[in-house]
Coordinates of N, CA and C in Angstrom, one line a residue:
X1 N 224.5 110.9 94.5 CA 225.1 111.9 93.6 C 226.5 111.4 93.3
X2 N 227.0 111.4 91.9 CA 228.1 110.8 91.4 C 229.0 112.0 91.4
X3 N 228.5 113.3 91.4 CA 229.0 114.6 90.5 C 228.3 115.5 90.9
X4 N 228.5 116.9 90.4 CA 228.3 118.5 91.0 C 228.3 119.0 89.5
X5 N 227.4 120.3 89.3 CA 227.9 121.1 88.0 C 228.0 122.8 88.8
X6 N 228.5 123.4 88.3 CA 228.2 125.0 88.5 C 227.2 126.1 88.4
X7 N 226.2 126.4 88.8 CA 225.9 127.6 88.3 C 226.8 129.4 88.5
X8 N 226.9 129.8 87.4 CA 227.8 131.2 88.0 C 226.9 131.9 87.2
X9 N 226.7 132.8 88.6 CA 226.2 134.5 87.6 C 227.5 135.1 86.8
X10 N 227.1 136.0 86.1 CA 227.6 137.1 85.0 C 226.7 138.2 85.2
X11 N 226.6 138.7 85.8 CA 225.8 139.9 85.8 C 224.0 139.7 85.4
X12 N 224.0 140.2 84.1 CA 222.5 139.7 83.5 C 222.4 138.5 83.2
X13 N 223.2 137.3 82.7 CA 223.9 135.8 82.3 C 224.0 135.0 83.7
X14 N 223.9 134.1 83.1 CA 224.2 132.5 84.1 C 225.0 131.5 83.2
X15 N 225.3 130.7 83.6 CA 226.7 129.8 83.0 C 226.3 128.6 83.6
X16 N 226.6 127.7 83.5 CA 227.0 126.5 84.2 C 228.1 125.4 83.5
X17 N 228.9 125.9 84.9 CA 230.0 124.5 84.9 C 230.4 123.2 84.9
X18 N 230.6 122.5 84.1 CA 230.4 121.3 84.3 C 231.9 120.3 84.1
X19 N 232.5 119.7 85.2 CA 233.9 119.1 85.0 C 233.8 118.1 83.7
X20 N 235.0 118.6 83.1 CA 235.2 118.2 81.8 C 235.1 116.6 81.6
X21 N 236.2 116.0 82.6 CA 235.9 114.4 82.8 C 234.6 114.1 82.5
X22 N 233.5 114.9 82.9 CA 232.4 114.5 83.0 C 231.7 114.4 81.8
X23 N 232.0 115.4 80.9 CA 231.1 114.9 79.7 C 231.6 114.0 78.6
X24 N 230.8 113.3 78.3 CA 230.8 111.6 77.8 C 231.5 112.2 76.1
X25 N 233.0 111.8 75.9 CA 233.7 111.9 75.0 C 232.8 111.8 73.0
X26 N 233.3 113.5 72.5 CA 232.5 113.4 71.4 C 231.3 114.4 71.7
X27 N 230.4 114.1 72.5 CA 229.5 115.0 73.4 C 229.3 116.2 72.6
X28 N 230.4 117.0 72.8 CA 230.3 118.5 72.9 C 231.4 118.5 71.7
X29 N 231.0 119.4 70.6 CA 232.2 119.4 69.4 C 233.3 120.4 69.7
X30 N 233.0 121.1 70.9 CA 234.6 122.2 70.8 C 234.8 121.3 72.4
X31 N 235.4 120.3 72.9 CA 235.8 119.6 73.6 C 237.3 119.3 73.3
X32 N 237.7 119.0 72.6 CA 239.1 118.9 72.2 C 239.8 120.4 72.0
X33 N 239.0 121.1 71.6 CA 239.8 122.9 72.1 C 240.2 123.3 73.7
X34 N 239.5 122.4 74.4 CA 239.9 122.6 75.8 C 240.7 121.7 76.5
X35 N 242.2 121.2 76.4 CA 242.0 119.9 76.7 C 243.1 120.4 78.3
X36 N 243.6 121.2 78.2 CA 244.0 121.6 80.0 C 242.8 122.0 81.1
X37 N 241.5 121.9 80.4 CA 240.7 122.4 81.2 C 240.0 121.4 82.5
X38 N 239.8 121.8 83.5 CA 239.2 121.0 84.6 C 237.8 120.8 84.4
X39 N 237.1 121.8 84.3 CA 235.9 122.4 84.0 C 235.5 123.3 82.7
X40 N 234.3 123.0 82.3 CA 234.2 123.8 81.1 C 233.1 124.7 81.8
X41 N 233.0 126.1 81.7 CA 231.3 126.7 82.0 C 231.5 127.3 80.6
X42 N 230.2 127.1 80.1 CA 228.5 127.2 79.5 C 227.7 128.2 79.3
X43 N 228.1 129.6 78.8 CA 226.6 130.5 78.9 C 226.2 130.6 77.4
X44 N 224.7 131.1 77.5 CA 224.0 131.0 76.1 C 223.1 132.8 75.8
X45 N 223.3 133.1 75.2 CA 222.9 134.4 75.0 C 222.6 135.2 73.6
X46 N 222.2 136.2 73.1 CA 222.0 136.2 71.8 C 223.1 137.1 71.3
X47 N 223.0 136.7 69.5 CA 224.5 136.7 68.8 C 225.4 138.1 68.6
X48 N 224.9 138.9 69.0 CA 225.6 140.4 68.9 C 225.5 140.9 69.7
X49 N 224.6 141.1 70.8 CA 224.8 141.3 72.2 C 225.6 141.3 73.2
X50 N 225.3 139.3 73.0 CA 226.0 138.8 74.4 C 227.7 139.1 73.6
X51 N 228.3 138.8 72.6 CA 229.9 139.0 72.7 C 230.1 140.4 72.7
X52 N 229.2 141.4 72.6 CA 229.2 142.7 72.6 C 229.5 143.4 71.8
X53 N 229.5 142.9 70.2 CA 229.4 143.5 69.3 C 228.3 144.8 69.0
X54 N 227.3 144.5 69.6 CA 226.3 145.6 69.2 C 225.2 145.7 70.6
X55 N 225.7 146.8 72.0 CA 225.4 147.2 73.0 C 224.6 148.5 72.7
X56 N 224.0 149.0 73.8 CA 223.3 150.3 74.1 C 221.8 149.7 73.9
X57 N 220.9 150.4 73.6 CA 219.6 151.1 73.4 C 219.2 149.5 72.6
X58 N 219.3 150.1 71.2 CA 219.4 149.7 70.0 C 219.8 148.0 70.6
X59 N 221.2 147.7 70.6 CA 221.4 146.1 70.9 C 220.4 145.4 71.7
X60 N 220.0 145.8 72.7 CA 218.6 145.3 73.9 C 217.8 145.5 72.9
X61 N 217.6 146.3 72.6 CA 215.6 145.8 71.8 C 216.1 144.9 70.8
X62 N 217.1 145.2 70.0 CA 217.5 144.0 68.5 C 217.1 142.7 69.2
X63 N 218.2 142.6 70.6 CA 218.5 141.3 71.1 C 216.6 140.8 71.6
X64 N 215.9 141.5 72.1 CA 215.0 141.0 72.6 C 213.2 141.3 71.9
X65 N 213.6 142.1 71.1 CA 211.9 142.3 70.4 C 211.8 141.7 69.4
X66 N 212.5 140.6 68.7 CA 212.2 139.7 67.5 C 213.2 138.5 67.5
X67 N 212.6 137.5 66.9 CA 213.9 136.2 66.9 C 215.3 136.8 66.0
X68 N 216.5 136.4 67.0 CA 217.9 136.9 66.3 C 218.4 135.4 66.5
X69 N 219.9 135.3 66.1 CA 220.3 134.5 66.3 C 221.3 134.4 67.8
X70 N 221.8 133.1 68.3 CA 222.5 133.2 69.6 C 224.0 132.6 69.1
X71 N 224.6 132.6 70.4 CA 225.8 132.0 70.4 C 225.8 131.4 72.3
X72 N 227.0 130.9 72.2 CA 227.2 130.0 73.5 C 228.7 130.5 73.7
X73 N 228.7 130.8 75.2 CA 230.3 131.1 75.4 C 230.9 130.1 76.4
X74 N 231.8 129.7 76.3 CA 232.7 128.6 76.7 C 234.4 128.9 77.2
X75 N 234.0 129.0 78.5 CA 235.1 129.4 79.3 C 236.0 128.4 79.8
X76 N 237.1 128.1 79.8 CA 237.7 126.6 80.4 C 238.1 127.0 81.8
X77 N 238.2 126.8 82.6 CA 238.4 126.3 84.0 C 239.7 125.6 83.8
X78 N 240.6 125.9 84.5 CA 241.6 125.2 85.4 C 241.9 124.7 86.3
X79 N 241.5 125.6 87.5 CA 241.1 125.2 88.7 C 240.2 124.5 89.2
X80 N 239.8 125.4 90.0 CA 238.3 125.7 90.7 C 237.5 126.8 90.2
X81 N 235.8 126.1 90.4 CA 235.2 127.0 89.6 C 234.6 128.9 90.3
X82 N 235.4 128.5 91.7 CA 235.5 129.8 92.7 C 236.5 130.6 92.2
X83 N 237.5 130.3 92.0 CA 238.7 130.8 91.8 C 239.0 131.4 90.6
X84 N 238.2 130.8 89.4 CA 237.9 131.2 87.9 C 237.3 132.5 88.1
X85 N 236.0 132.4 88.9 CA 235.4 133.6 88.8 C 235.1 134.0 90.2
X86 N 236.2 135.2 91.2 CA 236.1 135.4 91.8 C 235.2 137.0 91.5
X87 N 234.5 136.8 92.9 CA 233.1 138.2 92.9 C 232.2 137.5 92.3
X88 N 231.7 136.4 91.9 CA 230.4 136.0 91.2 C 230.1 135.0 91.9
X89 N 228.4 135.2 92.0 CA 227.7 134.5 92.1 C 227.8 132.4 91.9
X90 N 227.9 131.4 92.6 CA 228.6 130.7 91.9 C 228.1 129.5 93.1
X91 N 227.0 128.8 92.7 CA 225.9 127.6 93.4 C 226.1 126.2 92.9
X92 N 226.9 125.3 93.8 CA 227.1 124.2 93.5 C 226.0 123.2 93.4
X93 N 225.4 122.4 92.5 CA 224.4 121.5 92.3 C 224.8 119.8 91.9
X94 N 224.5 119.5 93.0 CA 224.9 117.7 93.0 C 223.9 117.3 92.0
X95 N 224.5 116.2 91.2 CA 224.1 115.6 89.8 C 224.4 113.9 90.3
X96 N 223.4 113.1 90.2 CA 223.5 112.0 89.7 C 223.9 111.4 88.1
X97 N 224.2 110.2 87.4 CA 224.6 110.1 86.4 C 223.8 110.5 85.3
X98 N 222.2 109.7 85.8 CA 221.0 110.1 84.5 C 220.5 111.8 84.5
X99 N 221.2 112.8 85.7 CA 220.2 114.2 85.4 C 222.2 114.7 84.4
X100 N 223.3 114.2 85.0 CA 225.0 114.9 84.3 C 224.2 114.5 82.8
X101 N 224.1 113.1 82.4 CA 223.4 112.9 80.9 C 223.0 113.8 80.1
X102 N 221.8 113.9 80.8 CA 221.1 115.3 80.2 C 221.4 116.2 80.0
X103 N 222.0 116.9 80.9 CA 222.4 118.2 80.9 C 223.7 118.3 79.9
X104 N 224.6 117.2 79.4 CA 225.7 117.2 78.6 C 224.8 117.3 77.1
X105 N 223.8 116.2 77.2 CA 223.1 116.7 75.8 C 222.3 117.9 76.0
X106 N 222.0 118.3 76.5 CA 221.1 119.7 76.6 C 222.0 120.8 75.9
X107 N 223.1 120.8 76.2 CA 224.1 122.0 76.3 C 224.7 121.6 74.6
X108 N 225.1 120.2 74.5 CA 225.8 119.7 73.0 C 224.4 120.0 71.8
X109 N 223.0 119.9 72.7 CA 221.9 120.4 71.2 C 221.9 121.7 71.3
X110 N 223.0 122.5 72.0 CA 222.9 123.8 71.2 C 223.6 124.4 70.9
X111 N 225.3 123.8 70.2 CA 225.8 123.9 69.6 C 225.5 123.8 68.2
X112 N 225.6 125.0 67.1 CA 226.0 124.5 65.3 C 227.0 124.3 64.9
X113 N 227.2 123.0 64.8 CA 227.9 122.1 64.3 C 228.5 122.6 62.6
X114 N 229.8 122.4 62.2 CA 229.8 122.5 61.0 C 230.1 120.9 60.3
X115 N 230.5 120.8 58.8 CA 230.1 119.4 58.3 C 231.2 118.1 58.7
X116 N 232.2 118.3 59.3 CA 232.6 117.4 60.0 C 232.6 117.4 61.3
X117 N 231.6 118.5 61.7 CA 231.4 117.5 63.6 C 231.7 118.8 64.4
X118 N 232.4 119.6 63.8 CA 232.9 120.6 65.0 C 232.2 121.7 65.4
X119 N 232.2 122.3 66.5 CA 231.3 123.5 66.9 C 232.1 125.0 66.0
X120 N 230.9 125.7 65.6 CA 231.5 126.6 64.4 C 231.6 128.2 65.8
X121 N 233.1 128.5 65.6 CA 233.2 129.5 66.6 C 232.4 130.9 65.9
X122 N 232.6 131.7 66.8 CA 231.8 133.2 66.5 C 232.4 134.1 66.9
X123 N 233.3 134.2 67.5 CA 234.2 135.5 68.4 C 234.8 134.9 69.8
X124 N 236.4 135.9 70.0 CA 236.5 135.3 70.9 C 236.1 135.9 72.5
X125 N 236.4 134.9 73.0 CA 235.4 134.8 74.5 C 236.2 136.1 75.0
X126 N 235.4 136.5 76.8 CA 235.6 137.5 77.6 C 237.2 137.1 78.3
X127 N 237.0 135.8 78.5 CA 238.5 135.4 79.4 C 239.7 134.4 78.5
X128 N 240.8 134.8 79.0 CA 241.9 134.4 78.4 C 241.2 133.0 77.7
X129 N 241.5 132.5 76.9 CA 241.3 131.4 76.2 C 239.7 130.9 76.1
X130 N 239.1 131.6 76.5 CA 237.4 131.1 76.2 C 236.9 132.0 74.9
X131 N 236.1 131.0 74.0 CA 235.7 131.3 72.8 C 234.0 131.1 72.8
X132 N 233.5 132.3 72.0 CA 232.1 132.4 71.0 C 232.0 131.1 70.4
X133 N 230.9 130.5 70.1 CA 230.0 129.5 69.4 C 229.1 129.6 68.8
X134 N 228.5 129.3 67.5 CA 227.3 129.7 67.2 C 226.3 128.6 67.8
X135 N 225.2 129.2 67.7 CA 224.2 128.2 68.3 C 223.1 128.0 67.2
X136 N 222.2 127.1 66.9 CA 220.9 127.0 66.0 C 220.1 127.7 66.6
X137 N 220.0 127.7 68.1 CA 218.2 128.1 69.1 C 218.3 129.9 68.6
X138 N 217.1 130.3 68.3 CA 216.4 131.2 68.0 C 216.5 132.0 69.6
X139 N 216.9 133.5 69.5 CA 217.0 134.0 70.7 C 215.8 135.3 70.7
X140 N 215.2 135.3 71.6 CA 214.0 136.8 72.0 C 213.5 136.9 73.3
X141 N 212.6 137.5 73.4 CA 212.6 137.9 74.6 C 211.6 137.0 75.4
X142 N 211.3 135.4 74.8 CA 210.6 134.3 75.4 C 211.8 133.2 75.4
X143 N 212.9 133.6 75.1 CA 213.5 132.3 74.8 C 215.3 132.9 75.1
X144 N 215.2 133.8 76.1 CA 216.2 134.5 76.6 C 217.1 133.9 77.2
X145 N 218.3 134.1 77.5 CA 219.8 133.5 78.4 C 219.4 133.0 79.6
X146 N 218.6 133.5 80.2 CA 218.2 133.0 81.2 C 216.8 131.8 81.0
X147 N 216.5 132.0 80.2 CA 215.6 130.9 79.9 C 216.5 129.6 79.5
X148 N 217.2 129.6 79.2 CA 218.7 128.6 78.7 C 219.1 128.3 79.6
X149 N 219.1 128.6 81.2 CA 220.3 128.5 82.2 C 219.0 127.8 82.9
X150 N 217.9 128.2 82.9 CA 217.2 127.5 84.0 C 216.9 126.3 83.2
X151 N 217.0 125.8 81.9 CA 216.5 124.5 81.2 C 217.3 123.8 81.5
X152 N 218.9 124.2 81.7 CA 219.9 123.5 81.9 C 220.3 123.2 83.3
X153 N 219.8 123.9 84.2 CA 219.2 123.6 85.3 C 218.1 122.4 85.4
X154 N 216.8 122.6 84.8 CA 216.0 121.7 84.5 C 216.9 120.0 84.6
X155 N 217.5 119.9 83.2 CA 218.1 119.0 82.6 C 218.8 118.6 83.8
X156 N 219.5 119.2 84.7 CA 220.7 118.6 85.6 C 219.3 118.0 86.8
X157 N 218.3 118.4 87.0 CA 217.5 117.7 87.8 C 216.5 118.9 89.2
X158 N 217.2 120.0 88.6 CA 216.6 121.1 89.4 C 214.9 121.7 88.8
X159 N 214.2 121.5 89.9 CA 213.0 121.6 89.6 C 212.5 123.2 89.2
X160 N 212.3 123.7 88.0 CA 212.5 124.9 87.6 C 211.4 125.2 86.4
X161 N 211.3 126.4 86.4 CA 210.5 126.5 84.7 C 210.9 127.4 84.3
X162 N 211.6 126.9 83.3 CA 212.3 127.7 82.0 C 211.3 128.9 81.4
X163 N 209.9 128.0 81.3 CA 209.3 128.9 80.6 C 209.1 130.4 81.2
X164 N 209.1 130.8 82.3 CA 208.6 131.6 83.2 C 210.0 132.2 84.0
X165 N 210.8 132.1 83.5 CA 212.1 132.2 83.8 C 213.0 133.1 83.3
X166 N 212.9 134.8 83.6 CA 212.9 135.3 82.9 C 214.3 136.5 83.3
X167 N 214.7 136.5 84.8 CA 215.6 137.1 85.2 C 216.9 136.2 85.6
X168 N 218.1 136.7 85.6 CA 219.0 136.1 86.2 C 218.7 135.7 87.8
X169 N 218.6 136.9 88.8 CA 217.4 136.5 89.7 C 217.3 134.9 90.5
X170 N 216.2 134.6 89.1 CA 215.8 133.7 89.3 C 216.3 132.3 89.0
X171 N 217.0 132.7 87.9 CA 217.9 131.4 87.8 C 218.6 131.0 89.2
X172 N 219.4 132.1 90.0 CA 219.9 131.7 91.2 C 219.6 131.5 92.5
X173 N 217.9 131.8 92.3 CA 217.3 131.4 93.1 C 216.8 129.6 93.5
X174 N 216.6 129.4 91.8 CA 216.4 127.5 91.5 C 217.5 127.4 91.3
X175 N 218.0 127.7 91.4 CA 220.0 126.4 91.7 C 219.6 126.2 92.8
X176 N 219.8 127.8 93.6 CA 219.7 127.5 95.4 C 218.9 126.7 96.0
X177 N 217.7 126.8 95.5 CA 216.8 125.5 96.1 C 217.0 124.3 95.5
X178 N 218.1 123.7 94.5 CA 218.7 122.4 94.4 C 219.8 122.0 94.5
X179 N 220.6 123.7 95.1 CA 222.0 123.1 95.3 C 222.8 124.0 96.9
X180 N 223.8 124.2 96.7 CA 224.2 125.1 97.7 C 225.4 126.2 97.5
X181 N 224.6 127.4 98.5 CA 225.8 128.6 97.7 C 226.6 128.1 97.9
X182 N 228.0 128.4 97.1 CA 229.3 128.4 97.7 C 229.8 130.1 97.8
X183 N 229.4 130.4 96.8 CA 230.3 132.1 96.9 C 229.2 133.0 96.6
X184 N 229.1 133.7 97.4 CA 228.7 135.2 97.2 C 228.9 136.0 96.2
X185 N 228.4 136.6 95.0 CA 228.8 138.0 94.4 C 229.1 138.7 94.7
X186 N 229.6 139.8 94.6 CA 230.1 141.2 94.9 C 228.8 141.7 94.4
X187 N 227.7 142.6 95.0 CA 226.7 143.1 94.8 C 225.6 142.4 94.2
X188 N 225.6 141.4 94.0 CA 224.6 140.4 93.8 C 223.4 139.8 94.8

């Protein structure tokens, strides 16, 4: 193992962390918006929901009974990825070079890009300085946030199925069996 990435819960959401050093320059188009960052985490979720533009009743069925569109949220790290998100869930997974690879393209194909290269933002993020993303992937209730976190799990080398992958749960349950807790959630 050359390297580590993060998984962190968010409540219904999963994220994963990955030290910035680490992704291969160019990679990821909103890379250069982070450049104090240690660590970037990663979550993927659909486009009016997850930044919370449009909650209750109504937002959950929109977000999950037909294809909508997603976005990606992108938190920078300074620290440590304990210390960013204290109270959450947050399972360290050792990465060799060929599964870090993957997972840097996994995460950069789902970014939309606009015509010179850059990732096209959407709103801004939950924490100080992290920002909305649009994404191309089609979001519903077969192809949900958590279906995203365990592919990206997949990608880093954790033996998982996306397809069937349907609660947060369970995303933290296949980190755990490829990596190791480090912090407990607060009621998680």
């Amino acid at each position: 193992s050359t390297s580590a990435v993060y998984m962190v819960r968010h409540g219904w959401h999963a994220g994963i962390a990955v030290r910035r050093a680490d992704v291969p320059v160019g990679r990821w188009p909103m890379l250069d918006s982070f450049p104090g960052a240690r660590y970037l985490e990663v979550g993927w979720g659909e486009a009016h929901y997850y930044p919370g533009h449009s909650r209750g009743l109504w937002g959950l069925l929109r977000a999950g009974a037909w294809p909508t569109g997603s976005v990606l949220h992108v938190v920078p790290v300074e620290g440590g990825v304990t210390e960013r998100f204290p109270g959450r869930t947050v399972v360290r997974v050792p990465v060799g070079p060929s599964q870090l690879n993957a997972l840097t393209a996994f995460v950069a194909s789902s970014f939309t890009m606009d015509a010179t290269g850059q990732a096209v933002e959407a709103a801004a993020g939950y924490y100080a300085g992290s920002q909305f993303y649009r994404s191309p992937l089609p979001y519903h209730v077969f192809n949900n946030c958590n279906h995203w976190a365990a592919a990206a799990l997949e990608a880093a080398g954790c033996d998982t199925a996306p397809r069937w992958t349907f609660t947060v749960g369970q995303v933290v349950r296949q980190a755990r069996d490829c990596g190791i807790l480090v912090q407990q959630g607060e009621g998680e």
